XYZ file of C-alpha atoms in Angstrom:
313
model
C -3.052 4.486 9.276
C -5.269 6.492 6.925
C -7.341 4.580 4.377
C -8.218 5.729 0.853
C -10.194 2.721 -0.496
C -10.526 4.012 -4.065
C -8.675 3.037 -7.264
C -8.930 4.221 -10.876
C -9.512 0.596 -11.930
C -9.324 -2.853 -10.362
C -6.390 -5.238 -10.800
C -7.550 -8.767 -11.631
C -5.697 -10.362 -8.705
C -6.807 -7.801 -6.101
C -9.093 -8.704 -3.190
C -8.965 -5.411 -1.307
C -12.148 -3.411 -0.827
C -11.637 -0.680 -3.387
C -14.162 1.492 -5.221
C -13.417 1.894 -8.924
C -16.619 2.649 -10.877
C -17.420 6.286 -11.780
C -20.578 6.187 -9.623
C -18.715 5.011 -6.525
C -15.773 7.317 -7.189
C -18.405 10.048 -6.887
C -18.353 9.377 -3.122
C -14.789 10.690 -2.885
C -15.562 14.267 -1.832
C -18.026 13.195 0.876
C -15.649 10.457 2.007
C -12.770 12.915 2.261
C -14.870 15.248 4.453
C -15.616 12.463 6.927
C -12.068 11.160 6.814
C -10.704 14.591 7.739
C -13.097 14.683 10.699
C -11.976 11.173 11.687
C -8.315 12.241 11.611
C -9.038 15.308 13.772
C -11.017 13.203 16.290
C -8.309 10.534 16.566
C -5.500 13.095 16.804
C -7.317 14.753 19.719
C -7.782 11.367 21.398
C -4.085 10.522 20.966
C -3.084 13.834 22.564
C -5.542 13.407 25.450
C -3.979 10.019 26.264
C -0.477 11.486 26.262
C 0.588 9.343 23.303
C 2.856 10.387 20.445
C 2.778 9.427 16.780
C 5.809 7.518 15.440
C 4.654 6.923 11.856
C 1.894 8.035 9.492
C 0.884 5.731 6.640
C -1.675 6.651 3.968
C -2.717 3.468 2.169
C -5.419 2.131 -0.064
C -6.704 1.390 -2.573
C -4.659 4.055 -4.276
C -4.346 7.341 -2.339
C -3.158 9.143 -5.464
C -6.604 8.529 -6.960
C -7.203 11.835 -5.138
C -6.583 14.988 -7.148
C -3.763 17.331 -6.143
C -6.383 19.617 -4.531
C -7.901 16.732 -2.566
C -4.453 15.556 -1.470
C -3.659 19.076 -0.284
C -6.827 19.080 1.818
C -6.057 15.685 3.367
C -2.402 16.394 4.105
C -3.136 19.844 5.525
C -5.634 18.312 7.984
C -2.994 15.804 9.092
C -0.435 18.589 9.496
C -2.836 20.769 11.500
C -4.036 18.045 13.870
C -1.227 15.518 14.302
C 1.938 16.470 16.173
C 4.424 15.640 13.433
C 7.496 16.699 15.414
C 8.253 13.145 16.557
C 7.162 11.370 13.374
C 10.030 9.256 12.051
C 8.349 8.080 8.847
C 5.500 9.426 6.707
C 4.402 7.168 3.848
C 1.971 7.867 1.023
C 1.151 4.937 -1.255
C 1.220 6.146 -4.851
C 0.972 2.594 -6.060
C -0.448 3.105 -9.537
C 1.898 4.982 -11.887
C -1.089 6.093 -13.985
C -2.329 8.207 -11.048
C 0.954 10.018 -10.392
C 1.506 13.595 -11.540
C 4.120 16.216 -10.777
C 1.477 18.329 -8.997
C 0.497 15.476 -6.670
C 4.099 14.619 -5.833
C 4.844 18.284 -5.093
C 1.942 18.356 -2.608
C 3.163 15.117 -1.003
C 6.688 16.546 -0.667
C 5.378 19.893 0.624
C 3.741 18.230 3.639
C 6.811 16.255 4.605
C 6.195 12.741 3.318
C 9.420 10.777 3.592
C 8.398 7.632 1.704
C 6.144 6.706 -1.220
C 5.301 3.474 -3.019
C 5.359 3.394 -6.819
C 4.372 -0.119 -7.807
C 4.603 -1.702 -11.228
C 4.477 -5.457 -10.266
C 6.213 -6.229 -13.585
C 7.784 -4.291 -16.466
C 6.221 -6.581 -19.077
C 3.475 -4.575 -20.829
C 1.640 -7.688 -22.034
C 1.432 -9.064 -18.495
C 0.354 -5.659 -17.150
C -2.545 -5.666 -19.613
C -3.471 -9.257 -18.744
C -3.692 -8.512 -15.008
C -5.761 -5.355 -15.498
C -3.145 -2.738 -14.674
C -4.009 0.382 -16.666
C -0.440 1.559 -17.110
C 2.704 0.610 -19.004
C 6.332 0.163 -18.012
C 6.972 3.609 -19.517
C 4.417 5.096 -17.077
C 6.339 3.528 -14.195
C 9.671 4.970 -15.362
C 8.088 8.419 -15.732
C 6.588 8.306 -12.214
C 9.795 6.968 -10.655
C 11.940 9.647 -12.275
C 9.463 12.349 -11.221
C 9.632 11.226 -7.579
C 13.426 11.224 -7.708
C 13.550 14.700 -9.261
C 11.144 16.148 -6.683
C 13.301 14.742 -3.884
C 11.085 12.386 -1.885
C 13.692 10.567 0.252
C 12.502 6.951 0.025
C 10.762 5.013 -2.735
C 9.285 1.531 -2.383
C 8.487 -0.618 -5.406
C 6.435 -3.846 -5.341
C 6.974 -6.817 -7.645
C 4.811 -9.958 -7.934
C 6.306 -13.338 -8.791
C 4.071 -15.905 -10.487
C 1.852 -13.613 -12.528
C 0.071 -15.388 -15.414
C 1.925 -15.016 -18.678
C 5.232 -14.144 -17.007
C 8.131 -16.555 -17.412
C 11.572 -16.563 -15.870
C 13.178 -14.366 -18.523
C 10.574 -11.612 -18.165
C 10.516 -11.553 -14.378
C 14.295 -11.772 -13.954
C 14.632 -8.866 -16.394
C 12.250 -6.806 -14.236
C 14.225 -7.668 -11.090
C 17.509 -6.715 -12.761
C 16.066 -3.403 -13.900
C 14.803 -2.662 -10.368
C 18.210 -3.275 -8.862
C 19.602 -0.817 -11.442
C 17.038 1.838 -10.428
C 17.805 1.001 -6.766
C 14.699 2.155 -4.871
C 15.267 2.315 -1.118
C 12.694 -0.474 -0.548
C 11.901 -3.377 -2.877
C 9.101 -5.759 -1.914
C 8.899 -9.149 -3.608
C 5.389 -10.598 -3.391
C 4.149 -13.973 -4.600
C 0.851 -14.115 -6.522
C -2.102 -14.714 -4.224
C -5.665 -14.953 -5.508
C -8.445 -14.700 -2.936
C -12.147 -15.332 -3.498
C -12.972 -11.643 -4.020
C -10.490 -11.252 -6.886
C -11.641 -11.158 -10.518
C -9.156 -13.957 -11.259
C -10.780 -16.231 -8.658
C -13.013 -17.919 -11.258
C -9.887 -18.858 -13.217
C -7.886 -19.878 -10.152
C -6.742 -23.288 -11.451
C -5.714 -21.875 -14.820
C -3.817 -18.982 -13.249
C -2.038 -21.170 -10.728
C -1.127 -23.768 -13.357
C 0.430 -20.986 -15.443
C 2.459 -19.522 -12.575
C 3.185 -22.506 -10.339
C 5.903 -24.199 -12.368
C 8.266 -21.229 -12.300
C 7.217 -19.379 -9.119
C 9.846 -20.905 -6.826
C 12.591 -20.198 -9.362
C 11.355 -16.581 -9.720
C 11.358 -15.960 -5.970
C 14.752 -17.580 -5.505
C 16.228 -15.463 -8.292
C 14.705 -12.242 -6.913
C 15.987 -12.874 -3.390
C 19.510 -13.646 -4.616
C 19.614 -10.700 -7.040
C 18.420 -8.064 -4.568
C 20.746 -9.325 -1.826
C 23.651 -9.141 -4.275
C 22.563 -5.567 -5.049
C 23.024 -4.610 -1.383
C 19.497 -5.042 0.000
C 18.666 -6.767 3.272
C 15.402 -8.601 4.045
C 13.609 -6.877 6.944
C 10.082 -8.309 7.077
C 8.248 -11.355 5.794
C 4.708 -12.698 5.801
C 2.679 -15.389 4.102
C -0.887 -15.305 2.839
C -3.339 -18.113 2.358
C -3.531 -19.352 -1.259
C -0.219 -17.979 -2.506
C 1.321 -19.860 -5.419
C 3.424 -22.734 -4.003
C 2.812 -21.373 -0.481
C 5.630 -18.885 -1.058
C 6.134 -15.743 0.984
C 6.198 -11.960 0.579
C 9.465 -10.330 1.637
C 10.328 -6.675 2.091
C 13.918 -5.760 1.198
C 15.625 -2.507 2.092
C 18.819 -0.619 1.642
C 20.499 -0.545 5.041
C 18.965 2.150 7.240
C 15.877 2.589 5.046
C 13.658 -0.127 6.546
C 9.990 0.917 6.711
C 9.154 1.371 10.389
C 5.406 1.091 9.791
C 5.851 -2.292 8.114
C 7.939 -3.514 11.050
C 5.441 -2.240 13.633
C 2.436 -3.826 11.941
C 4.197 -7.204 11.545
C 5.620 -7.370 15.071
C 2.274 -6.492 16.718
C 3.937 -4.610 19.578
C 2.760 -1.147 18.539
C -0.631 0.533 18.849
C -1.907 1.594 15.420
C -4.863 3.976 15.175
C -6.750 3.676 11.900
C -8.885 6.277 10.139
C -11.151 5.576 7.176
C -13.225 2.750 5.713
C -11.752 -0.729 5.978
C -9.240 0.343 8.620
C -8.592 -1.606 11.811
C -7.201 0.062 14.919
C -4.944 -2.163 17.024
C -4.476 -1.176 20.657
C -1.601 -2.905 22.457
C -1.971 -3.000 26.251
C 0.699 -2.839 28.941
C 0.947 -6.624 29.132
C 1.054 -7.005 25.360
C -2.623 -7.862 25.014
C -4.225 -6.652 21.771
C -7.685 -5.247 21.156
C -8.850 -4.457 17.632
C -11.455 -1.866 16.710
C -12.952 -2.276 13.237
C -14.127 0.621 11.083
C -16.916 -0.123 8.618
C -15.539 -1.918 5.591
C -17.234 0.023 2.783
C -17.162 3.796 2.202
C -20.968 4.092 2.027
C -21.298 2.383 5.447
C -18.515 4.569 6.799
C -20.404 7.668 5.663
C -23.753 6.460 6.976
C -22.732 5.329 10.479
C -19.677 7.484 11.106
C -20.677 8.429 14.665
C -20.844 4.761 15.642
C -17.217 4.313 14.565
C -16.121 7.328 16.588
C -17.959 5.968 19.643
C -16.241 2.558 19.315
C -12.824 4.139 19.175
C -13.587 6.498 22.092
C -14.418 3.448 24.194
């Protein structure tokens, strides 16, 4: 797992550690330098232990906050240091359509990525504005069509049921449109607002707005995507979701995301590079030890050697 904890702007429901202000985005070049060193160090450690890499997942934040040149640097370091010959899946999250360009997608394709996420959450422009997404439905269509034309094999799209301002008609229309576009993966989330989210001060208002229809929205989505030929392949719940509903990943048969399965089943060692990442080492008897990187990019830059030492141990 490779972490890019930067976004062009912050979604109002988001609780992830993600740097969005121009001043903090100024850390990107320095962060990328250290991240590339981290990747090289961990790749060497993996080889020395006689392990092989099954999947590579670049997540965020929004990895496509990086420029095409920065993406080229990152992906070339992965290619040079990680033995990619046995890698079955290589994902790059391109979650925000407003960060996606033809040049970036061409770099992603050039280095062998097999899967990307292009996430709209909803196709209702008024709801997108309300939740702080700085893109429109038209931006999503443009990004999706670009990815298809460039030939990246698998696309994942995320939807969120229970967003404020979104009724049954709007959400069901989004679901129907997604089944028409037929991405290889379609993940149906339920709105969850944690304390760190901008919406947290309006929690009661937001939940009152979304709670009455959330169950109906999720039920409709699950039925519609199954009827469109998708199968559910992973599920998890979060604290404070509307109506205690779940998040479910759906897939076309044979396109299930291996990384998502590995991280949910907790039977696979996952080595994490970058701020906010957590390495999970699974022992021979199934015991798990976690190694935490520093949460914030400035801490990651300041005490990088301490992180390397922890992971060496």
